[in-house]
Coordinates of C-alpha atoms in Angstrom, one line a residue:
X108 CA -2.6 -24.6 -28.0
X109 CA -2.0 -20.8 -30.3
X110 CA 1.2 -18.9 -30.4
X111 CA 0.0 -16.7 -28.0
X112 CA -0.3 -18.9 -26.2
X113 CA 3.5 -20.6 -26.1
X114 CA 4.3 -17.2 -25.3
X115 CA 2.1 -16.0 -22.1
X116 CA 4.3 -19.4 -21.2
X117 CA 7.2 -18.5 -21.9
X118 CA 6.6 -14.8 -20.3
X119 CA 5.2 -16.9 -17.3
X120 CA 8.6 -19.1 -16.4
X121 CA 11.3 -16.0 -17.7
X122 CA 9.9 -14.2 -14.3
X123 CA 9.8 -17.4 -12.2
X124 CA 13.1 -18.0 -13.3
X125 CA 14.1 -14.1 -12.4
X126 CA 12.2 -14.7 -9.2
X127 CA 14.6 -17.7 -8.4
X128 CA 17.7 -16.1 -10.1
X129 CA 17.2 -13.4 -7.7
X130 CA 16.6 -15.4 -4.8
X131 CA 19.1 -17.3 -4.3
X132 CA 22.3 -15.3 -6.5
X133 CA 23.0 -12.6 -4.7
X134 CA 26.3 -9.4 -6.2
X135 CA 29.6 -9.0 -5.2
X136 CA 29.1 -6.4 -4.0
X137 CA 27.3 -7.6 -1.0
X138 CA 29.5 -10.9 -0.5
X139 CA 32.5 -8.3 -0.2
X140 CA 30.7 -6.7 2.3
X141 CA 29.2 -9.6 4.0
X142 CA 33.6 -11.3 5.0
X143 CA 34.6 -7.7 5.8
X144 CA 32.1 -7.5 8.3
X145 CA 32.6 -10.7 9.0
X146 CA 36.6 -10.6 10.0
X147 CA 36.1 -7.3 11.5
X148 CA 33.8 -9.1 14.9
X149 CA 37.0 -11.9 14.4
X150 CA 34.6 -14.9 14.9
X151 CA 31.9 -13.9 17.7
X152 CA 29.1 -13.5 14.8
X153 CA 29.6 -17.8 14.1
X154 CA 30.1 -18.1 18.3
X155 CA 27.0 -16.2 18.7
X156 CA 24.7 -18.2 16.9
X157 CA 26.4 -21.4 17.5
X158 CA 26.2 -20.6 21.0
X159 CA 21.6 -19.4 20.7
X160 CA 22.2 -15.4 21.2
X161 CA 21.3 -13.4 18.3
X162 CA 23.7 -11.3 15.7
X163 CA 25.2 -8.9 15.8
X164 CA 25.5 -7.9 12.5
X165 CA 21.6 -8.8 11.2
X166 CA 21.6 -10.1 7.8
X167 CA 18.7 -8.3 5.3
X168 CA 17.4 -10.7 2.1
X169 CA 18.1 -8.1 -0.2
X170 CA 14.8 -8.5 -2.7
X171 CA 16.1 -7.9 -6.4
X172 CA 12.8 -6.5 -8.8
X173 CA 12.4 -3.1 -9.2
X174 CA 8.3 -3.9 -9.7
X175 CA 8.1 -5.4 -6.0
X176 CA 10.0 -2.0 -4.5
X177 CA 7.3 0.2 -6.8
X178 CA 4.9 -1.1 -5.4
X179 CA 5.6 -1.4 -1.4
X180 CA 7.2 2.5 -2.2
X181 CA 4.4 3.2 -3.3
X182 CA 1.4 2.8 -2.0
X183 CA 2.8 2.9 1.4
X184 CA 2.4 -0.9 2.5
X185 CA 6.6 -1.5 3.7
X186 CA 4.7 -0.9 7.8
X187 CA 1.6 -3.1 7.2
X188 CA 2.5 -5.4 5.1
X189 CA 6.3 -5.9 8.2
X190 CA 3.6 -6.0 10.6
X191 CA 2.0 -8.6 9.5
X192 CA 5.2 -11.0 8.6
X193 CA 6.2 -10.0 11.6
X194 CA 3.3 -11.5 12.9
X195 CA 3.2 -14.7 11.1
X196 CA 6.7 -14.9 12.7
X197 CA 8.1 -14.8 8.8
X198 CA 11.2 -12.7 8.2
X199 CA 10.8 -11.7 5.8
X200 CA 11.0 -7.9 3.5
X201 CA 8.0 -7.1 2.8
X202 CA 9.2 -6.9 -1.0
X203 CA 9.2 -10.4 -1.1
X204 CA 6.2 -11.0 -0.4
X205 CA 5.1 -8.9 -3.0
X206 CA 6.9 -10.0 -6.0
X207 CA 5.8 -14.1 -5.2
X208 CA 2.1 -12.6 -5.8
X209 CA 4.3 -10.5 -8.9
X210 CA 5.3 -14.0 -9.4
X211 CA 2.1 -16.1 -8.8
X212 CA 0.1 -14.5 -10.7
X213 CA 2.2 -14.1 -14.3
X214 CA 1.6 -18.9 -13.3
X215 CA -1.7 -18.3 -12.9
X216 CA -2.7 -16.4 -15.5
X217 CA -1.0 -18.2 -17.4
X218 CA -2.2 -21.5 -16.3
X219 CA -6.1 -19.9 -17.0
X220 CA -5.5 -18.8 -20.3
X221 CA -3.7 -22.3 -21.6
X222 CA -6.3 -24.8 -19.1
X223 CA -9.0 -22.5 -20.2
X224 CA -9.1 -22.3 -23.3
X225 CA -13.5 -21.7 -24.1
X226 CA -13.9 -18.9 -21.3
X227 CA -10.0 -17.3 -21.2
X228 CA -11.7 -14.6 -20.3
X229 CA -11.3 -16.5 -16.4
X230 CA -7.2 -16.3 -16.5
X231 CA -7.1 -12.9 -15.8
X232 CA -10.2 -14.4 -13.0
X233 CA -7.1 -17.3 -12.5
X234 CA -4.6 -15.1 -11.7
X235 CA -5.4 -12.6 -9.2
X236 CA -6.6 -16.1 -7.9
X237 CA -3.2 -17.3 -7.6
X238 CA -1.5 -14.2 -6.9
X239 CA -3.5 -14.3 -3.1
X240 CA -2.1 -17.5 -2.3
X241 CA 1.4 -15.8 -1.0
X242 CA -1.9 -13.5 1.4
X243 CA -3.5 -16.5 2.5
X244 CA -0.8 -18.9 3.4
X245 CA 0.9 -15.1 5.9
X246 CA -2.7 -15.5 7.0
X247 CA -2.6 -18.6 8.4
X248 CA 1.2 -18.9 9.5
X249 CA -0.7 -15.7 11.5
X250 CA -3.6 -17.3 13.2
X251 CA -2.4 -20.2 13.5
X252 CA 0.5 -18.9 15.6
X253 CA -1.8 -17.2 17.4
X254 CA -3.4 -19.8 18.3
X255 CA -0.2 -21.2 19.4
X256 CA 0.3 -18.5 22.0
X257 CA -3.3 -18.5 23.1
X258 CA -3.1 -21.7 24.0
X259 CA 0.5 -21.3 26.5
X260 CA 0.3 -17.6 27.2
X261 CA -2.0 -18.8 31.0
X262 CA -0.1 -21.2 31.8
X263 CA 3.4 -18.1 31.3
X264 CA 1.5 -16.4 32.9
X265 CA 0.8 -18.8 35.6
X266 CA 4.5 -19.4 35.6
X267 CA 5.8 -15.4 35.7
X268 CA 3.7 -15.2 39.0
X269 CA 5.2 -18.0 40.7
X270 CA 8.2 -16.1 39.8
X271 CA 7.1 -13.1 41.7
X272 CA 6.4 -15.1 44.8
X273 CA 9.5 -16.9 44.8
X274 CA 11.5 -13.3 44.8
X275 CA 11.8 -12.4 41.4
X276 CA 12.0 -8.8 39.9
X277 CA 8.9 -8.9 36.8
X278 CA 11.0 -8.2 34.0
X279 CA 13.5 -11.1 35.3
X280 CA 9.9 -13.3 34.7
X281 CA 9.5 -12.0 31.6
X282 CA 13.3 -12.7 30.5
X283 CA 13.4 -16.8 32.4
X284 CA 10.1 -17.6 30.3
X285 CA 12.7 -18.2 27.3
X286 CA 14.4 -21.1 28.4
X287 CA 10.9 -22.5 30.7
X288 CA 8.2 -22.5 27.1
X289 CA 8.2 -23.0 23.2
X290 CA 7.6 -19.9 21.1
X291 CA 6.0 -18.8 20.0
X292 CA 5.5 -17.8 23.8
X293 CA 9.3 -17.7 24.0
X294 CA 10.7 -15.7 21.9
X295 CA 8.5 -13.0 22.0
X296 CA 8.8 -12.0 25.9
X297 CA 12.7 -12.3 24.8
X298 CA 11.9 -9.7 22.3
X299 CA 10.0 -7.7 25.1
X300 CA 13.0 -7.9 27.9
X301 CA 15.7 -7.3 26.0
X302 CA 14.0 -4.8 24.9
X303 CA 13.8 -3.4 28.7
X304 CA 17.1 -5.2 29.0
X305 CA 18.6 -2.1 26.3
X306 CA 16.9 1.0 28.2
X307 CA 13.2 0.8 27.1
X308 CA 11.1 1.7 29.2
X309 CA 8.6 -1.3 30.5
X310 CA 5.2 0.5 29.5
X311 CA 6.5 0.8 25.8
X312 CA 8.2 -2.3 25.7
X313 CA 4.4 -4.0 26.9
X314 CA 2.7 -1.9 24.0
X315 CA 4.7 -3.6 21.3
X316 CA 4.1 -7.3 22.6
X317 CA 0.3 -5.8 22.2
X318 CA 1.7 -5.1 18.1
X319 CA 2.9 -7.5 17.7
X320 CA 0.0 -9.9 19.4
X321 CA -2.7 -8.9 18.7
X322 CA -4.7 -10.4 21.2
X323 CA -7.3 -9.7 23.6
X324 CA -5.7 -11.6 25.8
X325 CA -2.5 -9.6 25.8
X326 CA -4.0 -5.9 25.8
X327 CA -5.7 -7.8 29.2
X328 CA -2.1 -8.8 30.4
X329 CA -0.4 -5.7 29.2
X330 CA -3.5 -3.7 31.0
X331 CA -2.9 -5.1 33.6
X332 CA 0.2 -4.8 34.4
X333 CA 0.3 -0.5 33.2
X334 CA -2.9 -0.4 35.9
X335 CA -0.8 -2.4 38.7
X336 CA 2.4 -0.4 37.8
X337 CA 0.4 2.9 38.6
X338 CA -1.6 2.1 40.8
X339 CA -0.3 -0.5 42.9
X340 CA -1.5 -3.9 44.5
X341 CA -0.3 -7.6 44.1
X342 CA 0.1 -8.3 40.7
X343 CA 1.3 -11.9 41.0
X344 CA -2.5 -12.2 42.2
X345 CA -4.1 -10.7 39.9
X346 CA -2.2 -12.4 36.5
X347 CA -3.6 -15.9 37.9
X348 CA -7.2 -14.4 38.3
X349 CA -6.1 -13.5 35.0
X350 CA -5.2 -16.7 34.2
X351 CA -8.3 -18.7 35.0
X352 CA -10.7 -16.2 33.5
X353 CA -8.3 -17.0 29.9
X354 CA -8.9 -20.5 30.6
X355 CA -12.2 -20.5 31.7
X356 CA -12.9 -18.3 28.1
X357 CA -11.2 -20.5 26.0
X358 CA -13.5 -23.7 27.8
X359 CA -16.7 -20.9 26.5
X360 CA -15.4 -20.6 23.1
X361 CA -14.6 -24.7 22.4
X362 CA -18.9 -24.7 23.8
X363 CA -20.1 -22.1 21.2
X364 CA -17.5 -24.1 18.5
X365 CA -19.3 -27.0 19.8
X366 CA -22.5 -26.8 19.3
X367 CA -21.8 -23.9 16.4
X368 CA -19.3 -27.3 13.9
X369 CA -23.8 -27.9 12.6
X370 CA -24.6 -24.7 10.4
X371 CA -20.7 -23.9 9.2
X372 CA -20.7 -27.8 8.5
X373 CA -23.8 -26.5 6.0
X374 CA -23.3 -22.9 5.5
X375 CA -20.0 -25.0 4.1
X376 CA -21.8 -27.2 1.5
X377 CA -24.4 -25.2 0.3
X378 CA -21.2 -22.5 -0.8
X379 CA -19.7 -25.6 -2.0
X380 CA -22.4 -27.5 -4.2
X381 CA -22.0 -24.8 -7.0
X382 CA -18.9 -24.3 -8.2
X383 CA -19.0 -28.3 -7.7
X384 CA -21.8 -28.0 -10.6
X385 CA -20.5 -25.2 -12.3
X386 CA -17.0 -27.8 -12.3
X387 CA -19.1 -30.7 -13.7
X388 CA -21.7 -28.9 -16.5
X389 CA -17.2 -27.3 -17.6
X390 CA -16.6 -30.2 -18.4
X391 CA -18.9 -32.6 -19.6
X392 CA -20.6 -30.5 -21.4
X393 CA -18.2 -27.1 -22.3
X394 CA -21.2 -26.0 -24.6
X395 CA -24.4 -26.0 -22.1
X396 CA -22.0 -22.6 -20.6
X397 CA -20.4 -21.4 -23.3
X398 CA -23.7 -19.0 -23.3
X399 CA -21.7 -17.2 -19.2
X400 CA -18.5 -16.3 -21.3
X401 CA -19.7 -15.5 -24.8
X402 CA -22.8 -13.7 -24.7
X403 CA -22.5 -10.2 -22.5
X404 CA -26.3 -11.3 -20.8
X405 CA -24.2 -14.8 -19.4
X406 CA -21.4 -12.8 -18.7
X407 CA -24.1 -10.3 -16.7
X408 CA -26.1 -13.1 -15.2
X409 CA -22.6 -15.3 -13.9
X410 CA -21.5 -12.5 -12.0
X411 CA -24.4 -11.7 -10.4
X412 CA -23.9 -15.0 -9.5
X413 CA -21.1 -15.6 -8.1
X414 CA -21.2 -12.0 -6.6
X415 CA -24.6 -13.5 -4.8
X416 CA -22.2 -16.6 -3.4
X417 CA -20.3 -14.1 -1.7
X418 CA -22.1 -12.7 0.1
X419 CA -24.7 -14.9 0.7
X420 CA -21.4 -17.6 2.4
X421 CA -20.2 -14.1 5.1
X422 CA -24.0 -14.1 6.1
X423 CA -23.8 -17.2 6.5
X424 CA -20.2 -17.4 7.6
X425 CA -21.5 -14.1 9.8
X426 CA -24.3 -16.2 11.6
X427 CA -21.8 -19.3 13.0
X428 CA -19.2 -16.8 14.3
X429 CA -19.5 -16.5 17.7
X430 CA -16.9 -14.4 18.8
X431 CA -16.3 -15.1 23.0

Protein backbone atom coordinates (compact mmCIF):
# COMPACT_ATOMS: atom_id res chain seq x y z
CA UNK A 1 0.00 0.00 0.00
CA UNK A 2 2.88 2.32 0.70
CA UNK A 3 3.35 5.23 3.05
CA UNK A 4 1.28 7.68 0.98
CA UNK A 5 -1.66 5.30 0.81
CA UNK A 6 -1.47 4.71 4.57
CA UNK A 7 -1.47 8.46 5.26
CA UNK A 8 -4.44 8.97 2.93
CA UNK A 9 -6.32 6.18 4.73
CA UNK A 10 -5.60 7.80 8.10
CA UNK A 11 -6.75 11.18 6.73
CA UNK A 12 -10.02 9.72 5.47
CA UNK A 13 -10.63 7.90 8.77
CA UNK A 14 -9.98 11.11 10.72
CA UNK A 15 -12.49 13.07 8.63
CA UNK A 16 -15.08 10.30 8.96
CA UNK A 17 -14.57 10.20 12.73
CA UNK A 18 -14.88 13.98 12.92
CA UNK A 19 -18.15 13.74 11.05
CA UNK A 20 -19.55 11.13 13.43
CA UNK A 21 -18.46 13.05 16.52
CA UNK A 22 -19.88 16.33 15.23
CA UNK A 23 -23.14 14.58 14.39
CA UNK A 24 -23.79 12.86 17.71
CA UNK A 25 -21.95 15.03 20.25
CA UNK A 26 -23.53 18.31 21.30
CA UNK A 27 -21.98 21.17 23.24
CA UNK A 28 -22.86 21.71 26.88
CA UNK A 29 -24.01 25.30 26.20
CA UNK A 30 -26.62 24.18 23.69
CA UNK A 31 -27.84 21.43 26.02
CA UNK A 32 -28.08 23.87 28.93
CA UNK A 33 -30.07 26.41 26.90
CA UNK A 34 -32.45 23.74 25.64
CA UNK A 35 -32.91 22.45 29.17
CA UNK A 36 -33.82 25.95 30.39
CA UNK A 37 -36.30 26.40 27.57
CA UNK A 38 -37.85 23.02 28.34
CA UNK A 39 -38.27 24.04 32.01
CA UNK A 40 -39.90 27.35 31.13
CA UNK A 41 -42.49 25.63 28.95
CA UNK A 42 -43.49 23.46 32.02
CA UNK A 43 -43.69 20.26 30.06
CA UNK A 44 -45.90 21.64 27.29
CA UNK A 45 -43.35 20.81 24.65
CA UNK A 46 -43.32 17.10 25.52
CA UNK A 47 -47.09 17.04 25.70
CA UNK A 48 -47.39 18.67 22.29
CA UNK A 49 -45.03 16.10 20.80
CA UNK A 50 -47.00 13.22 22.29
CA UNK A 51 -50.23 14.65 20.88
CA UNK A 52 -48.71 14.93 17.41
CA UNK A 53 -48.77 18.75 17.48
CA UNK A 54 -45.82 20.88 16.36
CA UNK A 55 -43.46 21.89 19.13
CA UNK A 56 -43.12 25.51 20.16
CA UNK A 57 -39.35 25.12 20.29
CA UNK A 58 -37.90 23.96 17.00
CA UNK A 59 -35.05 21.53 17.49
CA UNK A 60 -32.29 22.83 15.26
CA UNK A 61 -29.64 20.44 14.06
CA UNK A 62 -26.23 21.95 14.65
CA UNK A 63 -23.51 20.99 12.22
CA UNK A 64 -20.10 21.71 13.69
CA UNK A 65 -17.98 21.86 10.59
CA UNK A 66 -16.40 25.23 9.79
CA UNK A 67 -15.46 24.11 6.29
CA UNK A 68 -19.03 23.17 5.42
CA UNK A 69 -20.40 26.43 6.80
CA UNK A 70 -17.71 28.37 4.95
CA UNK A 71 -18.61 26.75 1.63
CA UNK A 72 -22.32 27.32 2.18
CA UNK A 73 -21.85 30.98 3.06
CA UNK A 74 -19.22 31.73 0.42
CA UNK A 75 -21.20 30.31 -2.50
CA UNK A 76 -24.62 31.24 -1.05
CA UNK A 77 -25.80 27.63 -1.22
CA UNK A 78 -28.24 27.80 1.69
CA UNK A 79 -31.36 28.89 -0.29
CA UNK A 80 -30.93 26.38 -3.10
CA UNK A 81 -29.89 23.47 -0.91
CA UNK A 82 -32.59 24.33 1.62
CA UNK A 83 -35.25 24.21 -1.11
CA UNK A 84 -33.88 20.92 -2.42
CA UNK A 85 -33.89 19.33 1.04
CA UNK A 86 -37.37 20.65 1.74
CA UNK A 87 -38.69 19.19 -1.50
CA UNK A 88 -37.07 15.87 -0.58
CA UNK A 89 -38.76 15.89 2.82
CA UNK A 90 -35.45 15.82 4.72
CA UNK A 91 -35.06 17.95 7.83
CA UNK A 92 -31.37 18.62 7.26
CA UNK A 93 -29.51 21.91 7.37
CA UNK A 94 -27.67 22.69 4.12
CA UNK A 95 -24.30 22.53 5.87
CA UNK A 96 -24.94 18.92 6.83
CA UNK A 97 -25.38 17.93 3.19
CA UNK A 98 -22.13 19.68 2.27
CA UNK A 99 -20.38 18.00 5.20
CA UNK A 100 -21.55 14.56 4.10
CA UNK A 101 -20.30 15.32 0.58
CA UNK A 102 -16.85 16.26 1.94
CA UNK A 103 -16.63 13.05 3.95
CA UNK A 104 -17.68 10.95 0.96
CA UNK A 105 -15.06 12.69 -1.18
CA UNK A 106 -12.33 11.84 1.33
CA UNK A 107 -13.39 8.21 1.56
CA UNK A 108 -13.74 7.86 -2.22
CA UNK A 109 -10.37 9.47 -2.85
CA UNK A 110 -8.67 7.17 -0.34
CA UNK A 111 -10.37 4.14 -1.85
CA UNK A 112 -9.33 5.12 -5.38
CA UNK A 113 -5.73 5.79 -4.31
CA UNK A 114 -5.40 2.42 -2.54
CA UNK A 115 -7.53 0.18 -4.76
CA UNK A 116 -6.24 1.52 -8.10
CA UNK A 117 -2.45 1.40 -7.84
CA UNK A 118 -2.06 1.35 -11.62
CA UNK A 119 -4.35 4.30 -12.25
CA UNK A 120 -4.01 6.52 -9.20
CA UNK A 121 -4.97 9.45 -11.36
CA UNK A 122 -8.53 8.15 -11.15
CA UNK A 123 -8.54 8.64 -7.38
CA UNK A 124 -9.78 12.18 -7.90
CA UNK A 125 -12.59 10.91 -10.13
CA UNK A 126 -13.64 8.32 -7.54
CA UNK A 127 -13.60 11.06 -4.89
CA UNK A 128 -15.81 13.32 -7.01
CA UNK A 129 -18.17 10.44 -7.75
CA UNK A 130 -18.42 9.62 -4.04
CA UNK A 131 -18.95 13.30 -3.19
CA UNK A 132 -21.95 13.35 -5.50
CA UNK A 133 -23.49 10.43 -3.58
CA UNK A 134 -25.36 12.52 -0.95
CA UNK A 135 -26.75 14.83 -3.63
CA UNK A 136 -27.90 11.85 -5.70
CA UNK A 137 -29.60 10.41 -2.61
CA UNK A 138 -31.42 13.70 -1.95
CA UNK A 139 -32.43 13.94 -5.61
CA UNK A 140 -33.84 10.41 -5.60
CA UNK A 141 -35.73 11.10 -2.37
CA UNK A 142 -37.12 14.27 -3.91
CA UNK A 143 -38.17 12.45 -7.08
CA UNK A 144 -39.87 9.64 -5.14
CA UNK A 145 -41.65 12.12 -2.88
CA UNK A 146 -42.95 14.15 -5.82
CA UNK A 147 -44.12 10.99 -7.57
CA UNK A 148 -45.94 9.93 -4.40
CA UNK A 149 -47.52 13.37 -4.10
CA UNK A 150 -48.72 13.34 -7.71
CA UNK A 151 -50.29 9.89 -7.29
CA UNK A 152 -52.43 11.02 -4.31
CA UNK A 153 -53.08 14.58 -5.49
CA UNK A 154 -56.17 13.85 -7.72
CA UNK A 155 -57.92 12.12 -4.81
CA UNK A 156 -57.14 15.12 -2.60
CA UNK A 157 -58.67 17.48 -5.17
CA UNK A 158 -61.85 15.44 -5.31
CA UNK A 159 -61.96 15.38 -1.51
CA UNK A 160 -61.74 19.19 -1.40
CA UNK A 161 -64.51 19.39 -3.99
CA UNK A 162 -66.82 17.11 -2.02
CA UNK A 163 -66.01 18.92 1.21
CA UNK A 164 -66.91 22.30 -0.33
CA UNK A 165 -70.17 20.88 -1.67
CA UNK A 166 -70.94 19.71 1.87
CA UNK A 167 -70.67 23.30 3.11
CA UNK A 168 -67.09 23.57 4.36
CA UNK A 169 -64.89 26.53 3.53
CA UNK A 170 -61.93 26.08 1.20
CA UNK A 171 -59.36 26.63 3.96
CA UNK A 172 -61.11 24.14 6.25
CA UNK A 173 -61.10 21.58 3.44
CA UNK A 174 -57.33 21.97 3.16
CA UNK A 175 -56.97 21.25 6.88
CA UNK A 176 -59.19 18.16 6.64
CA UNK A 177 -56.81 16.63 4.07
CA UNK A 178 -54.30 16.12 6.90
CA UNK A 179 -56.64 13.67 8.65
CA UNK A 180 -57.81 11.80 5.56
CA UNK A 181 -54.67 11.36 3.43
CA UNK A 182 -51.14 10.11 3.79
CA UNK A 183 -47.82 11.89 3.47
CA UNK A 184 -46.59 13.91 1.66
CA UNK A 185 -49.99 15.35 0.67
CA UNK A 186 -51.18 15.54 4.29
CA UNK A 187 -48.14 17.43 5.54
CA UNK A 188 -47.98 19.91 2.67
CA UNK A 189 -51.64 20.88 2.85
CA UNK A 190 -51.56 21.07 6.62
CA UNK A 191 -48.62 23.45 6.40
CA UNK A 192 -50.54 25.55 3.86
CA UNK A 193 -53.55 25.68 6.18
CA UNK A 194 -51.44 26.62 9.21
CA UNK A 195 -49.71 29.41 7.28
CA UNK A 196 -53.09 30.80 6.23
CA UNK A 197 -54.53 30.30 9.73
CA UNK A 198 -51.66 32.31 11.23
CA UNK A 199 -52.41 35.32 9.03
CA UNK A 200 -50.73 34.65 5.70
CA UNK A 201 -53.01 35.42 2.71
CA UNK A 202 -54.29 32.34 0.95
CA UNK A 203 -52.70 33.48 -2.32
CA UNK A 204 -49.21 33.56 -0.80
CA UNK A 205 -49.76 30.29 1.08
CA UNK A 206 -50.73 28.53 -2.14
CA UNK A 207 -47.80 30.03 -4.02
CA UNK A 208 -45.46 28.73 -1.32
CA UNK A 209 -47.09 25.31 -1.75
CA UNK A 210 -46.28 25.45 -5.47
CA UNK A 211 -42.68 26.33 -4.60
CA UNK A 212 -42.32 23.42 -2.16
CA UNK A 213 -43.92 20.99 -4.63
CA UNK A 214 -42.60 21.85 -8.12
CA UNK A 215 -45.24 19.89 -10.01
CA UNK A 216 -47.21 21.00 -13.03
CA UNK A 217 -50.40 19.65 -11.46
CA UNK A 218 -49.92 21.77 -8.33
CA UNK A 219 -49.34 24.85 -10.47
CA UNK A 220 -52.60 24.11 -12.28
CA UNK A 221 -54.37 23.83 -8.92
CA UNK A 222 -52.93 27.07 -7.56
CA UNK A 223 -53.71 28.96 -10.77
CA UNK A 224 -57.29 27.64 -10.81
CA UNK A 225 -57.92 28.65 -7.19
CA UNK A 226 -56.42 32.11 -7.61
CA UNK A 227 -58.32 32.70 -10.85
CA UNK A 228 -61.59 31.60 -9.24
CA UNK A 229 -60.94 33.87 -6.28
CA UNK A 230 -60.55 36.88 -8.61
CA UNK A 231 -63.27 36.19 -11.18
CA UNK A 232 -65.69 33.90 -9.34
CA UNK A 233 -67.16 30.58 -10.41
CA UNK A 234 -67.83 27.09 -9.11
CA UNK A 235 -64.54 26.01 -7.53
CA UNK A 236 -65.81 22.51 -6.71
CA UNK A 237 -66.57 21.82 -10.37
CA UNK A 238 -63.20 23.23 -11.41
CA UNK A 239 -61.38 20.90 -9.00
CA UNK A 240 -63.33 17.88 -10.25
CA UNK A 241 -62.37 18.63 -13.85
CA UNK A 242 -58.77 19.26 -12.83
CA UNK A 243 -58.62 15.88 -11.07
CA UNK A 244 -60.01 14.23 -14.21
CA UNK A 245 -57.39 15.93 -16.40
CA UNK A 246 -54.58 14.85 -14.06
CA UNK A 247 -55.73 11.22 -14.14
CA UNK A 248 -55.89 11.29 -17.94
CA UNK A 249 -52.35 12.65 -18.01
CA UNK A 250 -51.25 9.73 -15.83
CA UNK A 251 -52.84 7.26 -18.25
CA UNK A 252 -51.17 8.90 -21.25
CA UNK A 253 -47.83 8.98 -19.43
CA UNK A 254 -48.11 5.27 -18.67
CA UNK A 255 -48.82 4.46 -22.32
CA UNK A 256 -45.86 6.52 -23.48
CA UNK A 257 -43.54 4.83 -20.97
CA UNK A 258 -44.72 1.43 -22.17
CA UNK A 259 -44.05 2.33 -25.81
CA UNK A 260 -40.63 3.86 -25.08
CA UNK A 261 -39.48 1.07 -22.71
CA UNK A 262 -37.52 -0.65 -25.49
CA UNK A 263 -35.67 2.56 -26.31
CA UNK A 264 -34.75 3.13 -22.65
CA UNK A 265 -33.44 -0.41 -22.27
CA UNK A 266 -31.39 -0.03 -25.45
CA UNK A 267 -29.90 3.25 -24.23
CA UNK A 268 -28.99 1.70 -20.88
CA UNK A 269 -27.38 -1.35 -22.49
CA UNK A 270 -25.37 0.69 -25.00
CA UNK A 271 -24.13 2.99 -22.22
CA UNK A 272 -23.20 0.13 -19.88
CA UNK A 273 -21.29 -2.02 -22.40
CA UNK A 274 -18.14 0.23 -22.61
CA UNK A 275 -17.92 0.54 -18.83
CA UNK A 276 -18.30 -3.21 -18.28
CA UNK A 277 -15.67 -3.97 -20.93
CA UNK A 278 -13.29 -1.43 -19.37
CA UNK A 279 -13.64 -2.98 -15.91
CA UNK A 280 -13.12 -6.52 -17.25
CA UNK A 281 -10.04 -5.46 -19.21
CA UNK A 282 -8.64 -3.67 -16.17
CA UNK A 283 -8.76 -6.84 -14.06
CA UNK A 284 -8.00 -9.45 -16.73
CA UNK A 285 -5.23 -7.66 -18.64
CA UNK A 286 -4.05 -4.55 -16.75
CA UNK A 287 -0.96 -4.16 -18.95
CA UNK A 288 -3.24 -3.59 -21.93
CA UNK A 289 -5.01 -0.61 -20.32
CA UNK A 290 -1.94 0.98 -18.75
CA UNK A 291 -1.54 2.99 -21.94
CA UNK A 292 -4.66 5.04 -21.13
CA UNK A 293 -3.26 6.08 -17.73
CA UNK A 294 0.49 6.38 -18.20
CA UNK A 295 0.68 8.00 -21.64
CA UNK A 296 -0.44 11.54 -22.47
CA UNK A 297 -2.08 10.43 -25.70
CA UNK A 298 -3.87 7.67 -23.79
CA UNK A 299 -5.18 10.19 -21.28
CA UNK A 300 -6.58 12.35 -24.07
CA UNK A 301 -8.18 9.32 -25.73
CA UNK A 302 -9.75 8.18 -22.45
CA UNK A 303 -11.17 11.63 -21.69
CA UNK A 304 -12.53 11.93 -25.23
CA UNK A 305 -14.13 8.46 -24.98
CA UNK A 306 -15.77 9.34 -21.65
CA UNK A 307 -17.04 12.66 -23.01
CA UNK A 308 -18.47 11.03 -26.15
CA UNK A 309 -20.07 8.30 -24.04
CA UNK A 310 -21.78 10.87 -21.82
CA UNK A 311 -22.95 12.90 -24.83
CA UNK A 312 -24.34 9.79 -26.49
CA UNK A 313 -26.21 8.77 -23.33
CA UNK A 314 -27.72 12.24 -22.98
CA UNK A 315 -28.84 12.23 -26.63
CA UNK A 316 -30.47 8.80 -26.29
CA UNK A 317 -32.13 9.83 -23.04
CA UNK A 318 -33.47 12.98 -24.71
CA UNK A 319 -34.92 10.90 -27.56
CA UNK A 320 -36.79 8.42 -25.35
CA UNK A 321 -37.81 10.94 -22.65
CA UNK A 322 -41.19 12.32 -23.77
CA UNK A 323 -42.72 14.91 -21.49
CA UNK A 324 -46.47 14.78 -20.93
